[in-house]
Amino acid sequence: MIQALANVLPHFRHTDSGQFFLMAGPCVIEGEDMALRIAEQVRTLTDKLQIPYIFKGSYRKANRSRLDSYTGIGDEKALRILQKVGREIGVPTVTDIHESEEAALAAEYVDVLQIPAFLCRQTDLLVAAAKTGKVVNVKKGQFLSGESMQFAVDKVRQSGNENVILTDRGNSFGYSDLVVDFRNLPAMREFGVPVVMDVTHSLQQPNQSSGVTGGKPQLIETIAKAAIAVGADGLFIETHPTPATAKSDGANMLALDRLEDLLVKLTRVRQAIR
């Protein structure tokens, strides 16, 4: 399934390594220097371990708890940074879109368009993303089973685009927590698409009374190992040099200097199950 992505993603290396692939980067683009620094460091690690790599970064955060929450540095500015990361670091890039009219704009700058979990049933958004011809990564809603994501896949395929990825990010557990049901990963693989585990968002603790999402980053390794063990094709991990100062989702991010140790361990898990 990973090999199929190599046909549509420029610079998607190491697809014959037998490794999982990695989507990693900051939650939101905070500036050019930081984005390039993260991308370069992660690419160095993934090249060393022969892990196919896609740089991720939201050009704008539209789903915020509070009106005063950070949303970004400006759409065009952030999209140009994503484009520069792709060209200078030599890796494919992915970003979220939130409304149908954003699809064509974002597609000019990135290689993968991501549909946020809360929007995975939005037909017009899925169709607009599909019609750009880009790879479409659809995050499974926190309120859905893996089996029900068949319909999201169908919407993209029936719009003329076979390049679909599905990503699990946990299921709502009460009002302020998430739980991962690992049965969803093999269920979604049955649709013949690459399946990703969004490790860091699965450890969010949303809907806090402060309006600031919490998290349990100490469990990143646990969730990532389990996902690889049950056959995930890829992992999605948000990382930042200093999560405590990140503009968004710092509470559940992985510190950039801890990524290498994690990837080495996950590589061993992958090798063991193969």
Tab-separated table of C-alpha atoms in Angstrom:
chain	number	residue	atom	x	y	z
A	1	MET	CA	0.000	0.000	0.000
A	2	ILE	CA	2.893	2.356	0.690
A	3	GLN	CA	4.357	1.650	-2.736
A	4	ALA	CA	1.191	3.026	-4.342
A	5	LEU	CA	1.844	6.400	-2.709
A	6	ALA	CA	5.292	6.573	-4.278
A	7	ASN	CA	3.665	6.981	-7.679
A	8	VAL	CA	1.943	10.228	-6.688
A	9	LEU	CA	4.179	11.769	-4.003
A	10	PRO	CA	7.388	13.470	-5.155
A	11	HIS	CA	10.512	12.606	-3.160
A	12	PHE	CA	8.696	9.817	-1.259
A	13	ARG	CA	11.823	7.775	-0.484
A	14	HIS	CA	12.514	4.333	0.970
A	15	THR	CA	9.162	2.811	-0.019
A	16	ASP	CA	10.907	-0.506	-0.651
A	17	SER	CA	12.409	-0.608	2.857
A	18	GLY	CA	9.485	-2.449	4.416
A	19	GLN	CA	9.148	0.344	6.952
A	20	PHE	CA	6.080	2.261	8.062
A	21	PHE	CA	5.901	5.828	6.743
A	22	LEU	CA	5.865	8.934	8.907
A	23	MET	CA	3.860	12.147	8.806
A	24	ALA	CA	5.542	14.504	11.255
A	25	GLY	CA	5.969	18.193	11.936
A	26	PRO	CA	4.510	20.999	14.016
A	27	CYS	CA	0.795	21.363	14.630
A	28	VAL	CA	0.725	24.698	12.840
A	29	ILE	CA	3.265	26.603	10.759
A	30	GLU	CA	4.719	29.162	13.180
A	31	GLY	CA	7.484	30.498	10.947
A	32	GLU	CA	9.866	29.581	8.137
A	33	ASP	CA	13.002	28.925	10.178
A	34	MET	CA	11.260	26.558	12.567
A	35	ALA	CA	9.484	24.644	9.792
A	36	LEU	CA	12.728	24.145	7.849
A	37	ARG	CA	14.609	23.157	10.992
A	38	ILE	CA	12.046	20.519	11.963
A	39	ALA	CA	11.764	19.143	8.440
A	40	GLU	CA	15.531	18.917	7.972
A	41	GLN	CA	16.068	17.192	11.310
A	42	VAL	CA	13.257	14.696	10.767
A	43	ARG	CA	14.407	13.954	7.232
A	44	THR	CA	17.914	13.224	8.524
A	45	LEU	CA	16.468	10.711	10.992
A	46	THR	CA	14.101	9.092	8.518
A	47	ASP	CA	16.789	8.774	5.842
A	48	LYS	CA	19.027	7.077	8.400
A	49	LEU	CA	16.284	4.591	9.306
A	50	GLN	CA	14.890	4.302	5.755
A	51	ILE	CA	11.454	5.562	6.786
A	52	PRO	CA	9.409	7.298	4.061
A	53	TYR	CA	8.629	10.818	5.321
A	54	ILE	CA	5.920	13.434	4.716
A	55	PHE	CA	6.270	16.813	6.435
A	56	LYS	CA	3.039	17.968	8.104
A	57	GLY	CA	1.982	21.421	9.184
A	58	SER	CA	-1.374	23.193	9.261
A	59	TYR	CA	-1.354	26.473	7.377
A	60	ARG	CA	-4.296	27.591	9.507
A	61	LYS	CA	-6.046	26.148	12.553
A	62	ALA	CA	-9.768	26.589	11.986
A	63	ASN	CA	-11.052	24.296	14.753
A	64	ARG	CA	-10.241	26.180	17.955
A	65	SER	CA	-11.933	26.093	21.353
A	66	ARG	CA	-11.741	29.851	21.953
A	67	LEU	CA	-11.905	32.903	19.738
A	68	ASP	CA	-8.527	34.093	21.034
A	69	SER	CA	-6.768	30.787	20.284
A	70	TYR	CA	-3.835	30.931	17.865
A	71	THR	CA	-4.791	30.209	14.257
A	72	GLY	CA	-1.690	30.940	12.184
A	73	ILE	CA	0.607	33.462	10.525
A	74	GLY	CA	-1.580	34.029	7.452
A	75	ASP	CA	-2.742	31.562	4.823
A	76	GLU	CA	-0.564	32.544	1.864
A	77	LYS	CA	2.523	33.021	4.012
A	78	ALA	CA	2.158	29.610	5.664
A	79	LEU	CA	1.402	27.847	2.378
A	80	ARG	CA	4.527	29.350	0.800
A	81	ILE	CA	6.562	28.023	3.724
A	82	LEU	CA	5.106	24.552	3.182
A	83	GLN	CA	6.035	24.788	-0.483
A	84	LYS	CA	9.566	25.883	0.430
A	85	VAL	CA	9.942	22.967	2.843
A	86	GLY	CA	8.951	20.585	0.067
A	87	ARG	CA	11.402	22.064	-2.412
A	88	GLU	CA	14.405	22.710	-0.165
A	89	ILE	CA	14.220	19.651	2.101
A	90	GLY	CA	13.002	17.383	-0.682
A	91	VAL	CA	10.026	15.812	1.060
A	92	PRO	CA	6.286	15.644	0.306
A	93	THR	CA	4.072	17.886	2.427
A	94	VAL	CA	0.582	17.666	3.934
A	95	THR	CA	-1.786	20.283	5.348
A	96	ASP	CA	-5.415	20.460	6.496
A	97	ILE	CA	-8.253	22.090	4.608
A	98	HIS	CA	-11.546	23.057	6.202
A	99	GLU	CA	-13.850	24.343	3.457
A	100	SER	CA	-14.353	23.327	-0.156
A	101	GLU	CA	-12.885	26.499	-1.619
A	102	GLU	CA	-9.602	25.903	0.213
A	103	ALA	CA	-8.877	22.693	-1.704
A	104	ALA	CA	-7.698	24.219	-4.978
A	105	LEU	CA	-5.638	26.891	-3.183
A	106	ALA	CA	-3.815	24.476	-0.868
A	107	ALA	CA	-3.265	22.010	-3.721
A	108	GLU	CA	-1.013	24.563	-5.415
A	109	TYR	CA	1.471	24.307	-2.542
A	110	VAL	CA	1.319	20.805	-0.992
A	111	ASP	CA	1.199	17.160	-2.032
A	112	VAL	CA	-1.424	15.792	0.372
A	113	LEU	CA	-4.691	17.412	1.429
A	114	GLN	CA	-5.894	16.400	4.865
A	115	ILE	CA	-9.534	16.311	5.958
A	116	PRO	CA	-9.883	16.960	9.704
A	117	ALA	CA	-11.689	14.326	11.747
A	118	PHE	CA	-14.664	16.527	12.586
A	119	LEU	CA	-15.186	17.136	8.845
A	120	CYS	CA	-14.778	13.594	7.491
A	121	ARG	CA	-18.481	13.371	6.551
A	122	GLN	CA	-18.522	16.714	4.672
A	123	THR	CA	-19.291	15.532	1.153
A	124	ASP	CA	-18.505	18.788	-0.656
A	125	LEU	CA	-15.146	19.037	1.101
A	126	LEU	CA	-14.164	15.460	0.227
A	127	VAL	CA	-15.222	15.888	-3.382
A	128	ALA	CA	-13.338	19.186	-3.731
A	129	ALA	CA	-10.183	17.621	-2.301
A	130	ALA	CA	-10.516	14.589	-4.565
A	131	LYS	CA	-10.924	16.700	-7.690
A	132	THR	CA	-7.546	18.390	-7.165
A	133	GLY	CA	-5.904	15.052	-7.953
A	134	LYS	CA	-3.789	15.260	-4.809
A	135	VAL	CA	-3.522	12.455	-2.280
A	136	VAL	CA	-6.370	12.863	0.223
A	137	ASN	CA	-5.765	11.904	3.859
A	138	VAL	CA	-9.099	11.570	5.659
A	139	LYS	CA	-8.996	11.476	9.437
A	140	LYS	CA	-11.582	9.199	11.021
A	141	GLY	CA	-14.092	11.115	13.105
A	142	GLN	CA	-13.890	10.608	16.846
A	143	PHE	CA	-17.546	9.616	16.643
A	144	LEU	CA	-17.153	6.910	13.950
A	145	SER	CA	-16.089	3.292	13.684
A	146	GLY	CA	-13.372	2.174	11.309
A	147	GLU	CA	-15.944	0.299	9.208
A	148	SER	CA	-17.987	3.444	8.618
A	149	MET	CA	-15.037	5.160	6.903
A	150	GLN	CA	-15.834	3.107	3.796
A	151	PHE	CA	-18.188	5.898	2.769
A	152	ALA	CA	-15.470	8.565	2.977
A	153	VAL	CA	-13.255	6.407	0.781
A	154	ASP	CA	-16.117	5.914	-1.665
A	155	LYS	CA	-16.721	9.674	-1.941
A	156	VAL	CA	-13.108	10.302	-2.917
A	157	ARG	CA	-12.904	7.373	-5.319
A	158	GLN	CA	-16.237	8.113	-6.954
A	159	SER	CA	-14.961	11.648	-7.560
A	160	GLY	CA	-12.202	10.190	-9.725
A	161	ASN	CA	-9.334	9.957	-7.233
A	162	GLU	CA	-7.887	6.630	-6.061
A	163	ASN	CA	-5.210	8.202	-3.871
A	164	VAL	CA	-6.733	7.936	-0.397
A	165	ILE	CA	-5.210	7.528	3.064
A	166	LEU	CA	-7.248	6.924	6.232
A	167	THR	CA	-6.010	8.090	9.625
A	168	ASP	CA	-7.334	7.083	13.035
A	169	ARG	CA	-7.097	9.582	15.879
A	170	GLY	CA	-9.040	7.820	18.620
A	171	ASN	CA	-12.669	7.870	19.674
A	172	SER	CA	-14.437	10.161	22.107
A	173	PHE	CA	-14.529	8.719	25.606
A	174	GLY	CA	-16.798	10.819	27.737
A	175	TYR	CA	-16.622	14.573	27.320
A	176	SER	CA	-12.904	15.205	27.859
A	177	ASP	CA	-10.916	12.173	26.802
A	178	LEU	CA	-10.162	9.861	23.887
A	179	VAL	CA	-9.510	6.145	23.664
A	180	VAL	CA	-7.895	4.193	20.820
A	181	ASP	CA	-9.715	1.113	19.547
A	182	PHE	CA	-7.011	-0.688	17.593
A	183	ARG	CA	-9.618	-2.804	15.815
A	184	ASN	CA	-10.206	0.238	13.607
A	185	LEU	CA	-6.822	-0.079	11.872
A	186	PRO	CA	-7.305	-3.536	10.310
A	187	ALA	CA	-10.944	-2.651	9.621
A	188	MET	CA	-9.906	0.370	7.531
A	189	ARG	CA	-7.134	-1.569	5.773
A	190	GLU	CA	-9.869	-3.763	4.317
A	191	PHE	CA	-10.730	-0.868	1.978
A	192	GLY	CA	-7.380	-1.243	0.212
A	193	VAL	CA	-5.929	2.075	1.372
A	194	PRO	CA	-2.897	2.948	3.530
A	195	VAL	CA	-3.898	3.336	7.174
A	196	VAL	CA	-2.205	5.729	9.601
A	197	MET	CA	-2.345	6.103	13.379
A	198	ASP	CA	-2.383	9.707	14.548
A	199	VAL	CA	-0.477	9.060	17.745
A	200	THR	CA	-0.351	12.513	19.306
A	201	HIS	CA	-3.925	13.674	18.658
A	202	SER	CA	-5.166	10.365	20.052
A	203	LEU	CA	-3.690	11.463	23.368
A	204	GLN	CA	-5.521	14.768	23.554
A	205	GLN	CA	-7.828	15.617	26.426
A	206	PRO	CA	-10.249	17.984	24.680
A	207	ASN	CA	-13.021	20.202	26.007
A	208	GLN	CA	-11.235	21.342	29.140
A	209	SER	CA	-12.969	24.058	31.154
A	210	SER	CA	-10.053	26.405	30.419
A	211	GLY	CA	-10.679	26.126	26.673
A	212	VAL	CA	-7.127	24.798	26.224
A	213	THR	CA	-6.809	21.148	25.185
A	214	GLY	CA	-4.785	18.900	27.480
A	215	GLY	CA	-2.921	15.713	26.650
A	216	LYS	CA	-0.915	12.680	27.759
A	217	PRO	CA	2.338	12.790	25.776
A	218	GLN	CA	3.925	10.238	28.125
A	219	LEU	CA	1.869	7.597	26.275
A	220	ILE	CA	3.124	8.443	22.769
A	221	GLU	CA	5.498	5.487	22.706
A	222	THR	CA	2.769	3.123	23.934
A	223	ILE	CA	0.247	4.108	21.256
A	224	ALA	CA	2.873	4.154	18.495
A	225	LYS	CA	4.219	0.694	19.342
A	226	ALA	CA	0.729	-0.774	19.492
A	227	ALA	CA	-0.206	0.766	16.130
A	228	ILE	CA	2.850	-0.718	14.417
A	229	ALA	CA	2.178	-4.073	16.072
A	230	VAL	CA	-1.343	-4.278	14.628
A	231	GLY	CA	-0.214	-3.358	11.123
A	232	ALA	CA	-0.460	0.420	10.681
A	233	ASP	CA	1.094	1.507	7.388
A	234	GLY	CA	2.072	4.880	8.777
A	235	LEU	CA	2.252	7.060	11.866
A	236	PHE	CA	1.277	10.698	12.341
A	237	ILE	CA	3.253	12.462	15.071
A	238	GLU	CA	3.286	16.157	15.868
A	239	THR	CA	6.690	17.292	17.055
A	240	HIS	CA	8.199	20.590	18.119
A	241	PRO	CA	11.591	21.704	19.493
A	242	THR	CA	9.885	22.977	22.663
A	243	PRO	CA	6.298	21.698	23.016
A	244	ALA	CA	5.716	23.929	26.052
A	245	THR	CA	6.032	27.014	23.831
A	246	ALA	CA	4.183	25.613	20.799
A	247	LYS	CA	1.379	27.825	19.526
A	248	SER	CA	-1.054	24.895	19.256
A	249	ASP	CA	-1.428	21.390	20.738
A	250	GLY	CA	1.763	21.565	22.785
A	251	ALA	CA	0.148	19.471	25.526
A	252	ASN	CA	0.241	16.296	23.436
A	253	MET	CA	3.290	16.833	21.192
A	254	LEU	CA	6.549	14.910	21.152
A	255	ALA	CA	9.694	16.919	21.810
A	256	LEU	CA	11.825	16.907	18.659
A	257	ASP	CA	14.918	15.661	20.494
A	258	ARG	CA	12.999	12.534	21.579
A	259	LEU	CA	11.947	11.516	18.076
A	260	GLU	CA	15.059	9.538	17.156
A	261	ASP	CA	14.827	7.220	20.155
A	262	LEU	CA	11.151	6.575	19.423
A	263	LEU	CA	11.720	5.843	15.730
A	264	VAL	CA	14.543	3.415	16.523
A	265	LYS	CA	12.265	1.484	18.876
A	266	LEU	CA	9.418	1.465	16.360
A	267	THR	CA	11.751	0.216	13.644
A	268	ARG	CA	12.605	-2.742	15.869
A	269	VAL	CA	8.902	-3.479	16.423
A	270	ARG	CA	8.310	-3.341	12.682
A	271	GLN	CA	11.190	-5.697	11.993
A	272	ALA	CA	9.979	-8.113	14.685
A	273	ILE	CA	6.471	-8.465	13.277
A	274	ARG	CA	7.739	-8.865	9.708
